[in-house]
Coordinates of C-alpha atoms and ligand atoms in Angstrom, one line a residue:
M224 CA 10.8 -159.5 -114.5
D225 CA 7.9 -160.7 -112.8
R226 CA 7.6 -164.5 -113.3
A227 CA 5.7 -165.7 -116.0
I228 CA 4.2 -169.4 -116.7
A229 CA 4.5 -171.3 -120.0
I230 CA 1.0 -171.8 -121.4
V231 CA 2.2 -175.4 -121.8
E232 CA 1.9 -175.7 -118.0
I233 CA -1.4 -174.4 -117.8
F234 CA -2.6 -176.7 -120.5
K235 CA -1.2 -179.4 -118.4
D236 CA -3.2 -179.2 -115.5
E237 CA -6.3 -176.5 -116.4
S238 CA -8.8 -177.3 -113.3
A239 CA -5.4 -176.7 -111.0
F240 CA -5.3 -173.1 -112.8
Q241 CA -8.9 -172.3 -112.8
G242 CA -9.8 -169.0 -110.7
T243 CA -6.1 -168.0 -110.1
E244 CA -4.2 -165.1 -111.6
V245 CA -0.8 -165.8 -114.0
I246 CA 1.0 -164.0 -116.1
V247 CA 1.9 -165.4 -119.5
R248 CA 4.2 -164.1 -122.5
G249 CA 4.2 -164.7 -126.0
W250 CA 3.5 -163.8 -129.3
V251 CA -0.1 -162.8 -130.5
R252 CA -1.5 -165.1 -133.5
T253 CA -4.9 -163.6 -134.1
R254 CA -7.1 -161.3 -132.7
R255 CA -11.1 -161.0 -133.4
D256 CA -13.1 -158.0 -132.4
S257 CA -17.0 -158.8 -131.2
K258 CA -19.1 -156.1 -131.2
A259 CA -20.1 -156.5 -127.7
G260 CA -17.2 -154.9 -127.0
V261 CA -15.0 -158.0 -126.0
S262 CA -11.6 -158.8 -128.0
F263 CA -10.4 -162.4 -128.6
V264 CA -6.8 -163.1 -128.7
E265 CA -5.1 -166.1 -129.5
L266 CA -1.5 -166.0 -127.9
N267 CA 1.1 -168.5 -128.6
D268 CA 4.6 -168.7 -126.4
G269 CA 6.2 -171.8 -128.3
S270 CA 6.0 -173.7 -125.4
C271 CA 3.2 -176.1 -126.8
L272 CA 1.3 -175.9 -130.2
K273 CA -2.2 -174.8 -128.5
N274 CA -2.8 -171.0 -128.5
L275 CA -3.9 -169.6 -125.4
Q276 CA -7.6 -167.7 -125.9
V277 CA -7.5 -164.3 -123.7
V278 CA -10.4 -162.3 -123.6
L279 CA -9.9 -158.3 -123.5
D280 CA -13.0 -156.4 -122.0
R281 CA -13.1 -152.8 -124.2
N282 CA -15.3 -151.5 -121.9
R283 CA -12.4 -151.1 -119.6
P284 CA -10.0 -148.7 -119.9
E285 CA -7.0 -150.7 -118.8
T286 CA -7.6 -152.9 -121.6
A287 CA -9.6 -150.8 -124.3
T288 CA -6.6 -148.9 -125.9
M289 CA -4.5 -151.8 -126.0
A290 CA -6.9 -154.2 -127.5
E291 CA -6.5 -152.6 -131.1
R292 CA -2.6 -152.7 -131.0
L293 CA -2.4 -156.5 -130.5
T294 CA -1.8 -157.2 -134.0
T295 CA -0.5 -160.5 -135.4
G296 CA 2.9 -161.1 -134.6
S297 CA 3.2 -158.8 -131.7
A298 CA 5.0 -159.8 -128.6
V299 CA 3.0 -159.2 -125.2
Q300 CA 2.7 -159.8 -121.7
I301 CA -0.6 -160.2 -120.2
R302 CA -1.9 -160.7 -116.8
G303 CA -5.0 -162.1 -116.2
T304 CA -7.5 -164.8 -114.3
I305 CA -7.8 -168.3 -115.8
T306 CA -11.4 -168.8 -116.1
P307 CA -13.6 -171.7 -117.5
S308 CA -14.3 -170.6 -121.1
P309 CA -18.2 -170.3 -122.7
G310 CA -17.1 -170.7 -126.0
K311 CA -16.2 -173.5 -128.4
G312 CA -12.9 -174.8 -129.2
Q313 CA -11.2 -174.2 -125.3
S314 CA -12.2 -175.3 -122.0
I315 CA -10.5 -172.6 -120.3
E316 CA -9.7 -168.6 -121.5
L317 CA -7.4 -165.8 -119.6
L318 CA -9.6 -162.8 -118.6
A319 CA -6.9 -160.2 -119.1
Q320 CA -6.5 -157.5 -116.5
D321 CA -3.5 -155.5 -117.9
I322 CA -1.1 -155.9 -120.9
V323 CA 2.2 -154.8 -121.7
L324 CA 3.1 -154.7 -125.4
F325 CA 6.7 -155.4 -125.7
G326 CA 7.0 -155.2 -129.7
W327 CA 4.0 -154.3 -131.8
A328 CA 4.1 -155.7 -135.4
D329 CA 3.2 -153.5 -138.5
P330 CA 0.1 -155.8 -140.1
A331 CA 1.1 -154.3 -143.3
R332 CA 4.6 -155.8 -143.3
Y333 CA 4.5 -158.9 -141.1
P334 CA 4.4 -161.7 -143.5
L335 CA 3.0 -164.3 -141.1
Q336 CA -0.8 -163.6 -141.5
K337 CA -3.5 -165.9 -141.0
K338 CA -3.2 -168.1 -144.2
R339 CA -1.1 -171.0 -145.0
H340 CA 2.4 -170.3 -146.6
S341 CA 4.2 -172.8 -148.7
F342 CA 7.2 -174.1 -147.1
E343 CA 9.6 -172.7 -149.9
F344 CA 8.2 -169.0 -148.8
L345 CA 9.0 -169.8 -145.2
R346 CA 12.4 -171.1 -146.0
T347 CA 12.9 -167.4 -147.1
I348 CA 11.9 -165.8 -143.8
A349 CA 13.7 -168.6 -141.6
H350 CA 14.1 -165.7 -139.0
L351 CA 10.1 -165.9 -138.6
R352 CA 9.0 -169.4 -139.6
P353 CA 9.4 -170.9 -136.0
R354 CA 6.4 -169.1 -135.3
T355 CA 4.4 -170.9 -137.3
N356 CA 2.7 -174.2 -136.1
T357 CA 4.8 -176.6 -138.5
L358 CA 7.9 -175.2 -137.9
G359 CA 7.3 -174.6 -133.9
A360 CA 6.4 -178.2 -133.7
V361 CA 9.4 -179.3 -135.8
A362 CA 11.7 -177.4 -133.1
R363 CA 10.0 -179.1 -130.0
I364 CA 10.0 -182.5 -131.9
R365 CA 13.8 -182.2 -132.5
N366 CA 14.4 -181.1 -128.9
R367 CA 12.6 -184.3 -127.4
L368 CA 14.2 -186.6 -129.8
S369 CA 17.7 -185.4 -128.7
Y370 CA 16.9 -185.7 -125.1
A371 CA 15.7 -188.9 -125.7
I372 CA 18.5 -189.9 -127.8
H373 CA 20.9 -188.8 -124.6
T374 CA 18.7 -190.6 -122.4
F375 CA 18.8 -193.7 -124.0
F376 CA 22.1 -194.1 -124.5
Q377 CA 23.0 -192.9 -120.8
K378 CA 20.7 -195.6 -119.5
E379 CA 22.4 -198.4 -122.0
G380 CA 25.8 -197.4 -120.7
F381 CA 27.2 -195.7 -123.5
F382 CA 29.3 -192.5 -123.0
Y383 CA 29.1 -189.1 -124.8
I384 CA 32.2 -188.5 -126.6
H385 CA 33.3 -185.4 -128.7
T386 CA 34.9 -186.3 -131.7
P387 CA 37.0 -183.7 -133.6
I388 CA 34.8 -181.1 -136.6
I389 CA 38.1 -180.3 -138.2
T390 CA 39.7 -183.5 -139.5
T391 CA 42.4 -184.3 -141.7
S392 CA 40.8 -187.8 -142.7
D393 CA 37.9 -187.7 -144.9
C394 CA 36.8 -191.0 -143.3
E395 CA 35.8 -193.1 -146.3
G396 CA 38.2 -192.1 -149.0
A397 CA 35.1 -190.5 -151.0
G398 CA 35.1 -187.1 -152.0
D399 CA 32.7 -184.8 -150.6
V400 CA 34.1 -182.7 -148.3
F401 CA 34.6 -179.0 -147.1
R402 CA 38.3 -177.9 -147.0
V403 CA 38.9 -175.7 -144.0
T404 CA 41.9 -173.1 -145.1
T405 CA 42.8 -169.6 -143.9
L406 CA 44.9 -169.3 -147.2
D407 CA 43.7 -166.3 -148.9
P408 CA 41.8 -167.6 -152.1
T409 CA 42.3 -164.3 -154.1
K410 CA 46.3 -164.7 -153.7
P411 CA 47.4 -166.3 -156.6
S412 CA 48.8 -170.0 -156.0
L413 CA 51.6 -170.7 -153.8
G414 CA 53.4 -172.9 -156.4
S415 CA 53.1 -176.7 -155.5
S416 CA 50.6 -177.8 -153.1
E417 CA 53.0 -179.0 -150.8
S418 CA 54.5 -175.7 -150.2
A419 CA 51.1 -174.2 -150.2
Y420 CA 49.9 -176.3 -147.3
Q421 CA 53.0 -174.9 -145.3
E422 CA 51.5 -171.5 -145.6
D423 CA 48.3 -172.8 -144.2
F424 CA 46.9 -172.9 -140.3
F425 CA 47.4 -176.4 -140.0
Q426 CA 50.1 -176.9 -142.5
K427 CA 48.4 -179.8 -143.7
P428 CA 45.0 -180.3 -146.0
T429 CA 42.0 -180.3 -143.2
F430 CA 38.4 -180.8 -143.8
L431 CA 35.0 -180.4 -142.3
T432 CA 34.3 -183.9 -140.6
V433 CA 31.9 -186.3 -142.7
S434 CA 31.7 -188.6 -139.8
G435 CA 33.3 -189.0 -136.1
Q436 CA 33.2 -192.8 -136.6
L437 CA 37.1 -193.4 -136.9
Q438 CA 37.7 -191.5 -133.9
A439 CA 34.6 -193.2 -132.0
E440 CA 36.0 -196.6 -132.6
I441 CA 39.1 -195.5 -130.6
Y442 CA 37.2 -194.4 -127.7
A443 CA 34.9 -197.8 -128.1
L444 CA 38.1 -199.5 -127.8
A445 CA 39.1 -197.8 -124.4
L446 CA 35.6 -197.3 -122.8
G447 CA 33.5 -200.0 -124.4
K448 CA 30.5 -198.3 -125.3
V449 CA 31.0 -194.7 -126.6
Y450 CA 28.6 -192.4 -128.7
T451 CA 28.6 -189.3 -130.8
F452 CA 26.1 -186.4 -131.3
G453 CA 27.2 -183.7 -133.5
P454 CA 27.4 -181.8 -136.7
T455 CA 28.6 -183.7 -140.1
F456 CA 29.3 -181.6 -142.9
R457 CA 29.4 -183.4 -146.8
A458 CA 29.6 -181.1 -149.7
E459 CA 26.9 -183.4 -151.9
N460 CA 25.9 -181.5 -154.5
S461 CA 22.7 -183.5 -154.5
N462 CA 19.7 -181.3 -154.4
T463 CA 17.8 -184.1 -152.9
S464 CA 14.7 -183.7 -150.3
R465 CA 17.0 -186.0 -148.0
H466 CA 20.6 -184.5 -148.1
L467 CA 21.9 -181.7 -146.4
A468 CA 25.3 -180.2 -146.4
E469 CA 25.2 -179.7 -142.6
F470 CA 23.4 -182.0 -140.6
W471 CA 23.4 -183.6 -137.5
M472 CA 24.6 -187.3 -136.9
I473 CA 24.1 -189.7 -133.9
E474 CA 27.3 -192.1 -133.9
P475 CA 27.1 -195.1 -131.4
E476 CA 30.1 -197.4 -131.4
M477 CA 30.4 -200.3 -129.2
A478 CA 33.3 -202.9 -128.6
F479 CA 32.9 -206.6 -127.8
A480 CA 30.2 -206.9 -130.1
D481 CA 28.9 -207.8 -133.5
L482 CA 26.4 -206.8 -136.2
N483 CA 23.7 -208.9 -134.2
D484 CA 24.3 -206.6 -131.6
D485 CA 24.3 -203.3 -133.6
L486 CA 21.0 -204.2 -135.2
A487 CA 19.7 -205.0 -131.6
L488 CA 20.9 -201.6 -130.6
A489 CA 19.5 -199.7 -133.5
Q490 CA 16.0 -201.2 -133.0
R491 CA 15.9 -200.4 -129.2
L492 CA 17.1 -197.0 -129.9
L493 CA 14.6 -196.5 -132.4
H494 CA 11.9 -198.2 -130.5
Y495 CA 12.7 -195.9 -127.5
V496 CA 12.5 -192.7 -129.1
V497 CA 9.7 -193.0 -131.1
S498 CA 7.6 -194.7 -127.8
D499 CA 9.0 -191.6 -126.0
L500 CA 7.5 -188.9 -128.8
L501 CA 4.2 -190.8 -128.7
E502 CA 3.9 -190.2 -125.2
T503 CA 5.4 -187.0 -124.8
A504 CA 4.8 -185.2 -127.9
A505 CA 1.0 -186.4 -128.7
D506 CA -0.1 -183.1 -129.8
D507 CA 2.6 -181.9 -132.0
L508 CA 2.6 -185.6 -133.7
Q509 CA -1.4 -185.1 -134.4
F510 CA -1.1 -182.1 -135.8
F511 CA 1.6 -183.6 -138.3
A512 CA -0.8 -186.9 -138.9
R513 CA -3.8 -184.1 -139.6
F514 CA -2.3 -181.9 -142.0
V515 CA 1.2 -183.6 -143.4
E516 CA 0.8 -187.4 -143.1
P517 CA -2.3 -189.5 -142.9
S518 CA -0.4 -192.5 -142.0
L519 CA 1.8 -190.8 -139.7
L520 CA 0.7 -192.6 -136.1
D521 CA 0.2 -195.7 -137.6
S522 CA 3.7 -196.3 -139.3
L523 CA 4.9 -195.0 -135.9
K524 CA 3.2 -197.8 -133.9
T525 CA 4.7 -200.0 -136.2
V526 CA 8.0 -199.4 -134.9
V527 CA 7.1 -199.4 -131.5
Q528 CA 5.3 -202.7 -132.0
E529 CA 6.8 -204.8 -134.4
P530 CA 10.3 -205.7 -134.9
F531 CA 12.4 -204.8 -138.0
E532 CA 12.5 -207.1 -141.1
V533 CA 16.2 -208.1 -141.9
I534 CA 16.9 -209.4 -145.1
T535 CA 20.4 -209.8 -146.9
Y536 CA 21.3 -207.5 -150.0
T537 CA 21.5 -210.8 -151.8
E538 CA 17.9 -211.1 -150.6
A539 CA 16.5 -207.8 -151.2
V540 CA 18.0 -207.9 -155.2
E541 CA 16.1 -211.0 -155.4
I542 CA 12.7 -209.4 -154.1
L543 CA 13.7 -206.6 -156.4
K544 CA 13.8 -208.7 -159.3
R545 CA 10.7 -210.4 -158.9
A546 CA 9.0 -206.9 -158.2
D547 CA 5.8 -206.2 -160.7
V548 CA 7.1 -202.4 -160.9
S549 CA 9.4 -201.1 -163.7
F550 CA 12.2 -199.3 -161.7
A551 CA 14.3 -196.4 -163.3
F552 CA 17.4 -198.1 -162.2
P553 CA 18.2 -201.6 -163.2
V554 CA 18.6 -204.1 -160.4
E555 CA 21.9 -206.3 -160.6
W556 CA 23.6 -207.9 -157.9
G557 CA 26.7 -205.6 -156.9
A558 CA 25.1 -202.5 -157.8
D559 CA 24.1 -200.0 -155.1
L560 CA 20.3 -199.9 -154.4
Q561 CA 18.7 -196.8 -155.6
S562 CA 16.4 -194.5 -153.4
E563 CA 13.4 -196.0 -155.3
H564 CA 14.5 -199.7 -154.5
E565 CA 14.6 -198.9 -150.9
R566 CA 11.0 -197.3 -151.0
Y567 CA 10.0 -200.2 -152.7
L568 CA 11.5 -202.7 -149.9
T569 CA 10.3 -200.7 -146.8
E570 CA 7.0 -199.1 -148.1
K571 CA 5.2 -201.7 -150.5
K572 CA 6.7 -205.2 -149.9
L573 CA 7.6 -205.2 -146.7
Q574 CA 5.4 -202.2 -144.9
R575 CA 7.6 -201.4 -141.9
P576 CA 11.4 -200.4 -141.1
V577 CA 13.8 -203.0 -142.8
A578 CA 17.4 -203.7 -142.0
I579 CA 19.4 -204.6 -145.4
I580 CA 22.5 -206.5 -144.2
D581 CA 25.7 -208.0 -145.9
F582 CA 26.4 -205.8 -148.9
P583 CA 28.8 -206.6 -151.7
R584 CA 32.5 -205.6 -150.2
D585 CA 32.8 -203.5 -153.3
L586 CA 29.7 -201.0 -152.7
K587 CA 30.8 -200.3 -149.0
P588 CA 33.9 -198.3 -147.3
F589 CA 37.1 -200.0 -146.3
Y590 CA 36.6 -200.3 -142.9
M591 CA 33.6 -202.4 -143.0
R592 CA 34.3 -206.4 -142.0
V593 CA 34.8 -208.9 -144.4
N594 CA 32.5 -211.8 -144.1
D595 CA 33.1 -215.3 -144.4
D596 CA 32.3 -215.5 -148.2
G597 CA 34.8 -213.1 -149.3
K598 CA 32.3 -211.2 -150.9
T599 CA 30.1 -209.4 -149.2
V600 CA 30.7 -207.3 -145.6
A601 CA 29.0 -207.1 -142.6
A602 CA 27.1 -203.6 -143.5
M603 CA 23.5 -202.6 -142.3
D604 CA 21.5 -200.0 -143.8
I605 CA 17.9 -199.4 -142.2
L606 CA 15.3 -198.2 -143.8
V607 CA 11.9 -196.7 -142.9
P608 CA 8.8 -196.0 -145.1
R609 CA 8.5 -192.3 -146.6
V610 CA 12.1 -191.7 -146.0
G611 CA 14.3 -194.6 -147.1
E612 CA 17.8 -194.8 -145.6
I613 CA 18.0 -193.6 -141.6
I614 CA 20.8 -195.5 -140.4
G615 CA 23.7 -196.9 -142.1
G616 CA 26.2 -199.1 -140.0
S617 CA 28.5 -201.8 -139.7
Q618 CA 30.6 -204.2 -137.7
R619 CA 34.4 -202.6 -138.1
E620 CA 37.0 -204.7 -139.4
E621 CA 39.0 -205.8 -136.5
R622 CA 42.0 -208.1 -138.2
R623 CA 44.9 -205.9 -139.1
D624 CA 45.7 -207.8 -142.0
V625 CA 42.5 -207.9 -143.9
L626 CA 42.1 -204.2 -143.1
V627 CA 45.4 -203.6 -144.8
E628 CA 44.0 -205.8 -147.4
Q629 CA 40.9 -203.7 -148.1
M630 CA 42.8 -200.2 -147.8
H631 CA 44.7 -201.3 -150.6
R632 CA 41.9 -202.4 -152.9
K633 CA 40.3 -199.1 -152.3
G634 CA 43.4 -197.6 -153.3
I635 CA 43.7 -195.9 -149.6
S636 CA 47.2 -195.5 -148.2
P637 CA 47.4 -197.3 -144.6
E638 CA 50.5 -195.2 -143.6
A639 CA 47.8 -192.2 -143.5
Y640 CA 45.6 -194.1 -141.3
A641 CA 48.5 -195.5 -139.3
W642 CA 46.8 -195.2 -136.2
Y643 CA 43.7 -196.6 -137.3
V644 CA 45.7 -199.8 -138.3
E645 CA 47.5 -199.8 -135.3
L646 CA 44.5 -199.9 -133.4
R647 CA 44.4 -203.4 -134.7
E648 CA 47.9 -204.2 -133.4
F649 CA 47.4 -203.8 -129.7
G650 CA 44.5 -205.0 -128.1
S651 CA 41.9 -205.3 -131.2
A652 CA 38.7 -206.5 -130.5
P653 CA 35.5 -207.3 -132.8
H654 CA 33.3 -203.9 -132.8
C655 CA 30.7 -202.1 -134.3
G656 CA 28.5 -198.9 -134.6
F657 CA 26.0 -196.9 -136.8
G658 CA 25.3 -193.3 -137.8
L659 CA 21.7 -192.4 -137.6
G660 CA 20.9 -189.0 -139.3
L661 CA 18.9 -186.7 -136.8
E662 CA 17.1 -184.6 -139.7
R663 CA 16.0 -188.1 -141.6
L664 CA 14.5 -189.2 -137.9
V665 CA 12.6 -186.2 -137.8
Q666 CA 11.3 -186.7 -141.4
F667 CA 10.1 -189.9 -140.4
V668 CA 8.2 -188.8 -137.1
T669 CA 7.1 -185.7 -138.7
G670 CA 5.9 -186.8 -142.2
L671 CA 7.7 -183.6 -143.6
G672 CA 8.8 -184.4 -147.3
N673 CA 11.8 -182.2 -147.6
I674 CA 14.5 -182.5 -144.9
R675 CA 15.0 -178.6 -145.3
E676 CA 11.8 -178.2 -143.2
V677 CA 13.5 -180.1 -140.2
I678 CA 16.5 -178.5 -139.4
P679 CA 16.2 -174.7 -138.3
F680 CA 18.8 -173.3 -140.8
P681 CA 19.3 -175.5 -144.0
R682 CA 22.3 -175.3 -145.8
T683 CA 22.1 -177.2 -149.3
P684 CA 23.8 -176.1 -152.6
G685 CA 23.9 -172.4 -153.2
H686 CA 22.0 -172.1 -149.8
A687 CA 23.8 -170.9 -146.5
D688 CA 21.1 -168.0 -145.1
F689 CA 20.6 -166.7 -141.6
Ligands
LIG168 P1 22.8 -191.6 -148.3 O1 22.9 -193.4 -149.3 O2 21.2 -191.7 -148.1 O3 23.3 -190.7 -148.8 P2 24.9 -192.8 -147.1 O4 24.9 -193.9 -147.3 O5 25.6 -191.8 -147.4 O6 23.4 -192.4 -147.0 P3 26.2 -193.0 -144.3 O7 27.4 -192.2 -145.0 O8 25.9 -194.1 -143.8 O9 24.8 -192.2 -145.0 O10 25.5 -191.7 -142.9 C1 24.6 -192.4 -142.1 C2 23.4 -191.6 -142.1 O11 23.7 -190.3 -141.9 C3 22.7 -192.2 -142.9 O12 21.5 -193.1 -142.6 C4 21.6 -190.7 -142.9 O13 20.6 -190.6 -141.9 C5 22.2 -189.6 -142.6 N1 22.9 -188.9 -144.0 C6 23.8 -189.3 -144.7 N2 24.0 -188.0 -145.4 C7 23.4 -187.2 -144.9 C8 22.9 -186.1 -145.5 N3 23.2 -185.2 -146.5 N4 22.2 -185.2 -145.2 C9 21.2 -185.7 -144.2 N5 21.3 -186.7 -143.1 C10 22.4 -187.6 -144.0
LIG169 MN1 25.4 -190.5 -149.2

């Protein structure tokens, strides 16, 4: 095919394109026919939010017959000349010389006609929804965030490592895992579970990973600074607007570092990616500020301009006890903070990202480092307005005996994690890391309330479509 130009490139330097001939390809958003024998087509090619206005002269035979076939949703190529636009709403337009219609869309059946559709409806047409302004902008923002995350870590000297998707550990000893098996579920039980696994592919129980952290620790204790960026699976049967069964997580892990270093890294990362987005995705962000969340740009600028508030879990409990709102869940030292508590702290009380550190050891997994008080661990949860928890991390327990004691306390067999214990026997070192949920981050930067809108094909209880 002849070389086409992305519409975003034209808008980047409109004056340079004045008077030049270009080929563009994309999908018709709308068409308006004026009585004067001119048709206006709004063409979108997905490269940016903005449509390119295409002007068709219906008095010219080359464009006349084509004009009425350019229905909403049709895929076309247009060759023409960029000229100043006399109309309102755009400064340039494309005067069409010739048109190729690749694929017509039947207006009686194409579901994305010009009106606002509910997000619920759009989820049922996930094969077409990226052609809407909202889902297109989400896809571009996800892309840019991913790029910025890699750029940040590479600049900071972290190595990108790949941890397994099929694992034998369920990481936190908690449930919520998907089993991986080749056994035939319709066959009767093969007897004891031991002998059943003999027949299974790996000859032992295997799961989809809930976190790459434990394996990332191995590489941090060899390469110093590493990160993972991959899919993560949790069979959480909690139909919330912030949980998916399949999501993407970024997990840095660094050796010779403590919780303060961990906090500082998280701060720099969020600062970097949000600043980058404000610079490179201004149109898409403004779209979300206009149609989804009016306070969006202010809350993003707060992340860029101000440091997190850091408070201990104990301080958080005190603040919540003094709060003049009544919570559905009571606040007591030792109890988990609920979403309503997190939102109060970050949205009402402190109105900025908040890091809560030093949680009671009984609330957190076995691998977090026990503090000198013997009651808390060096954990951090980072909360942001509108979303709540976006990052969970900790300094890891590097002392072998304390780790084994923690495992016993939580009913986890040190034998099952022998390699993890052994890492503490050969050249152990203080180290820390965290997990950042990509979709929670996309929710934060777009203002979208439901996590199902920020991943192309959401997997939630009862839903694995497309
Ligand atoms: P939550 O309390 O919100 O369930 P968590 O404590 O289980 O989170 P971690 O195990 O610390 O979360 O995981 C690290 C990060 O991964 C979280 O801060 C969040 O951004 C993201 N995350 C966790 N579970 C999910 C999920 N089911 N869907 C999407 N993102 C998730
Ligand atoms: Mn969870």
